[in-house]
Every structure is written in structure tokens, then in C-alpha cells.
Amino acid sequence: MNGITLTLRVLHHGEKHLAGRLTSVAERHRTEHEVHYVALDLAGWSRAHVQRLAATADHYGLDLGTSSATPVPHLLSTLTGKASEAVAHRPEPGLLLLRDLRELHLAAAENSLHWEMLAQAAQATKDDGLLDLASACHPETLRQMRWTNTMIKNLAPQILTSL
């Protein structure tokens, strides 16, 4: 295994992880409509990255598969939604949301660094396919980071001062 295949493997895992976390956060905070719907959209980006990484890895003899994050079963989704509604007006959900946003931001930042490393390796080896992949996916990962950062900036003052 060389450095490029190692980075592809780590990035594939990171994007799967981020897609799953975004989906979980969307379900946990379904009463926060902006969080719920945007997180689901952003999870879709990461799932697309997972598929593109798996396809690219095939060219390097690396089998990453094409499966994305495991979908949440309907019963679990319903229970999570009811629990979310039940505690929506207590201060603890705000702290949980801040924690979730922080974790999402850190996961996206880690993926961003791996996309940058992959782009640099692609430039060094003159691998246009790899560079095209990084150039297409990395901006979306940066957008995921900007969204979490903006949400933290907007919500932290209100949540932290209301405790």
C-alpha cells in the first residue's frame, strides 16, 4: 500500500463517518429545522464523496466498496424524533447541539486536510483523475466546515448565556 492508497482509504472512512454523524445529528435535532435539513443535505455530499472515492480507488487496485452510511431504521428514527420533541425546550439540547456541531466541524476539518494531501499528491504525480476528484469534493467539505462554524458562531452566545 502506498501513500495515495492509504490516504484514499482514510478519506473514504472519514467521509463515511461524517455522513453518518451528519445524519445522526439531523435526526437528533429534528426540531431545529435548519440543522435537520442542512445536515441531511451535507450528509448527501459526503455519501457522494464515498462513492467517488470507491470508484477512484479501483484504479489503484484498492477495493473500498460502494456502501455509504447505514440508514437509520424507521422505528429508531421515530423514537429519536419523539425524544427530540420532548426535550426541545430544555437548555441541555442546546449544549448537545453545540457539542454535535463541534464534532461535525472537527470531522470535516480532518477530511479537508486529507483532501488537501490528496490534491498535493495528485499534483506531484501529475495524476489528473485524482486531482479532478479532490478539486470536485474538497470545496464541498470546506462548505461543510463553514456551515458548522457559522452555526456555532450564531448559536453559542444564546445557548451559553441562557444556562
PDB file of C-alpha atoms in Angstrom, residues 33-116:
ATOM      1  CA  HIS A  33     -35.267  22.740  11.105  1.00  0.00           C
ATOM      2  CA  GLU A  34     -32.171  24.452   9.707  1.00  0.00           C
ATOM      3  CA  VAL A  35     -29.913  21.912  11.393  1.00  0.00           C
ATOM      4  CA  HIS A  36     -32.090  18.990  10.376  1.00  0.00           C
ATOM      5  CA  TYR A  37     -32.448  19.789   6.684  1.00  0.00           C
ATOM      6  CA  VAL A  38     -28.999  21.233   6.031  1.00  0.00           C
ATOM      7  CA  ALA A  39     -27.289  18.351   7.850  1.00  0.00           C
ATOM      8  CA  LEU A  40     -29.197  15.868   5.673  1.00  0.00           C
ATOM      9  CA  ASP A  41     -28.106  17.725   2.528  1.00  0.00           C
ATOM     10  CA  LEU A  42     -24.492  17.809   3.696  1.00  0.00           C
ATOM     11  CA  ALA A  43     -24.628  14.098   4.531  1.00  0.00           C
ATOM     12  CA  GLY A  44     -25.618  13.502   0.917  1.00  0.00           C
ATOM     13  CA  TRP A  45     -22.445  15.278  -0.199  1.00  0.00           C
ATOM     14  CA  SER A  46     -20.321  13.002   1.973  1.00  0.00           C
ATOM     15  CA  ARG A  47     -22.129   9.900   0.691  1.00  0.00           C
ATOM     16  CA  ALA A  48     -21.374  11.053  -2.874  1.00  0.00           C
ATOM     17  CA  HIS A  49     -17.727  11.532  -1.874  1.00  0.00           C
ATOM     18  CA  VAL A  50     -17.672   7.964  -0.526  1.00  0.00           C
ATOM     19  CA  GLN A  51     -18.916   6.625  -3.855  1.00  0.00           C
ATOM     20  CA  ARG A  52     -16.453   8.707  -5.873  1.00  0.00           C
ATOM     21  CA  LEU A  53     -13.571   7.649  -3.629  1.00  0.00           C
ATOM     22  CA  ALA A  54     -14.511   3.986  -4.033  1.00  0.00           C
ATOM     23  CA  ALA A  55     -14.617   4.345  -7.814  1.00  0.00           C
ATOM     24  CA  THR A  56     -11.246   6.124  -7.863  1.00  0.00           C
ATOM     25  CA  ALA A  57      -9.686   3.574  -5.524  1.00  0.00           C
ATOM     26  CA  ASP A  58     -10.495   0.832  -8.035  1.00  0.00           C
ATOM     27  CA  HIS A  59      -7.971   2.439 -10.405  1.00  0.00           C
ATOM     28  CA  TYR A  60      -5.323   1.895  -7.714  1.00  0.00           C
ATOM     29  CA  GLY A  61      -6.264  -1.733  -7.081  1.00  0.00           C
ATOM     30  CA  LEU A  62      -7.940  -0.803  -3.807  1.00  0.00           C
ATOM     31  CA  ASP A  63     -11.418  -2.172  -3.048  1.00  0.00           C
ATOM     32  CA  LEU A  64     -13.302   0.261  -0.835  1.00  0.00           C
ATOM     33  CA  GLY A  65     -16.772  -0.900  -1.828  1.00  0.00           C
ATOM     34  CA  THR A  66     -19.590   1.490  -2.586  1.00  0.00           C
ATOM     35  CA  SER A  67     -21.696   1.258   0.542  1.00  0.00           C
ATOM     36  CA  SER A  68     -22.333   4.510   2.366  1.00  0.00           C
ATOM     37  CA  ALA A  69     -23.536   5.102   5.906  1.00  0.00           C
ATOM     38  CA  THR A  70     -26.084   2.617   7.190  1.00  0.00           C
ATOM     39  CA  PRO A  71     -29.577   4.103   7.033  1.00  0.00           C
ATOM     40  CA  VAL A  72     -31.404   4.633  10.314  1.00  0.00           C
ATOM     41  CA  PRO A  73     -34.241   2.122  10.740  1.00  0.00           C
ATOM     42  CA  HIS A  74     -37.734   3.662  10.702  1.00  0.00           C
ATOM     43  CA  LEU A  75     -38.572   2.720  14.315  1.00  0.00           C
ATOM     44  CA  LEU A  76     -35.326   4.201  15.641  1.00  0.00           C
ATOM     45  CA  SER A  77     -35.916   7.332  13.566  1.00  0.00           C
ATOM     46  CA  THR A  78     -39.409   7.735  15.032  1.00  0.00           C
ATOM     47  CA  LEU A  79     -38.189   7.249  18.611  1.00  0.00           C
ATOM     48  CA  THR A  80     -35.356   9.727  18.088  1.00  0.00           C
ATOM     49  CA  GLY A  81     -37.809  12.267  16.708  1.00  0.00           C
ATOM     50  CA  LYS A  82     -40.172  11.905  19.671  1.00  0.00           C
ATOM     51  CA  ALA A  83     -37.297  12.243  22.148  1.00  0.00           C
ATOM     52  CA  SER A  84     -36.070  15.315  20.297  1.00  0.00           C
ATOM     53  CA  GLU A  85     -39.507  16.938  20.513  1.00  0.00           C
ATOM     54  CA  ALA A  86     -39.855  16.079  24.202  1.00  0.00           C
ATOM     55  CA  VAL A  87     -36.688  17.901  25.267  1.00  0.00           C
ATOM     56  CA  ALA A  88     -36.704  20.706  22.703  1.00  0.00           C
ATOM     57  CA  HIS A  89     -37.375  23.444  25.257  1.00  0.00           C
ATOM     58  CA  ARG A  90     -34.795  22.478  27.888  1.00  0.00           C
ATOM     59  CA  PRO A  91     -31.296  24.007  27.926  1.00  0.00           C
ATOM     60  CA  GLU A  92     -29.485  20.678  27.603  1.00  0.00           C
ATOM     61  CA  PRO A  93     -30.429  20.186  23.926  1.00  0.00           C
ATOM     62  CA  GLY A  94     -28.614  23.440  23.154  1.00  0.00           C
ATOM     63  CA  LEU A  95     -25.434  22.149  24.744  1.00  0.00           C
ATOM     64  CA  LEU A  96     -25.875  18.855  22.910  1.00  0.00           C
ATOM     65  CA  LEU A  97     -26.307  20.745  19.640  1.00  0.00           C
ATOM     66  CA  LEU A  98     -23.123  22.744  20.250  1.00  0.00           C
ATOM     67  CA  ARG A  99     -21.241  19.541  21.016  1.00  0.00           C
ATOM     68  CA  ASP A 100     -22.604  17.887  17.891  1.00  0.00           C
ATOM     69  CA  LEU A 101     -21.691  20.877  15.722  1.00  0.00           C
ATOM     70  CA  ARG A 102     -18.175  20.939  17.186  1.00  0.00           C
ATOM     71  CA  GLU A 103     -17.694  17.232  16.438  1.00  0.00           C
ATOM     72  CA  LEU A 104     -19.027  17.683  12.904  1.00  0.00           C
ATOM     73  CA  HIS A 105     -16.654  20.588  12.365  1.00  0.00           C
ATOM     74  CA  LEU A 106     -13.657  18.580  13.552  1.00  0.00           C
ATOM     75  CA  ALA A 107     -14.590  15.600  11.350  1.00  0.00           C
ATOM     76  CA  ALA A 108     -14.994  17.870   8.316  1.00  0.00           C
ATOM     77  CA  ALA A 109     -11.676  19.589   9.111  1.00  0.00           C
ATOM     78  CA  GLU A 110      -9.916  16.231   9.231  1.00  0.00           C
ATOM     79  CA  ASN A 111     -11.421  15.280   5.874  1.00  0.00           C
ATOM     80  CA  SER A 112     -10.413  18.652   4.467  1.00  0.00           C
ATOM     81  CA  LEU A 113      -6.792  18.041   5.405  1.00  0.00           C
ATOM     82  CA  HIS A 114      -6.888  14.638   3.713  1.00  0.00           C
ATOM     83  CA  TRP A 115      -8.426  16.156   0.562  1.00  0.00           C
ATOM     84  CA  GLU A 116      -5.607  18.710   0.535  1.00  0.00           C
TER      85      GLU A 116
END
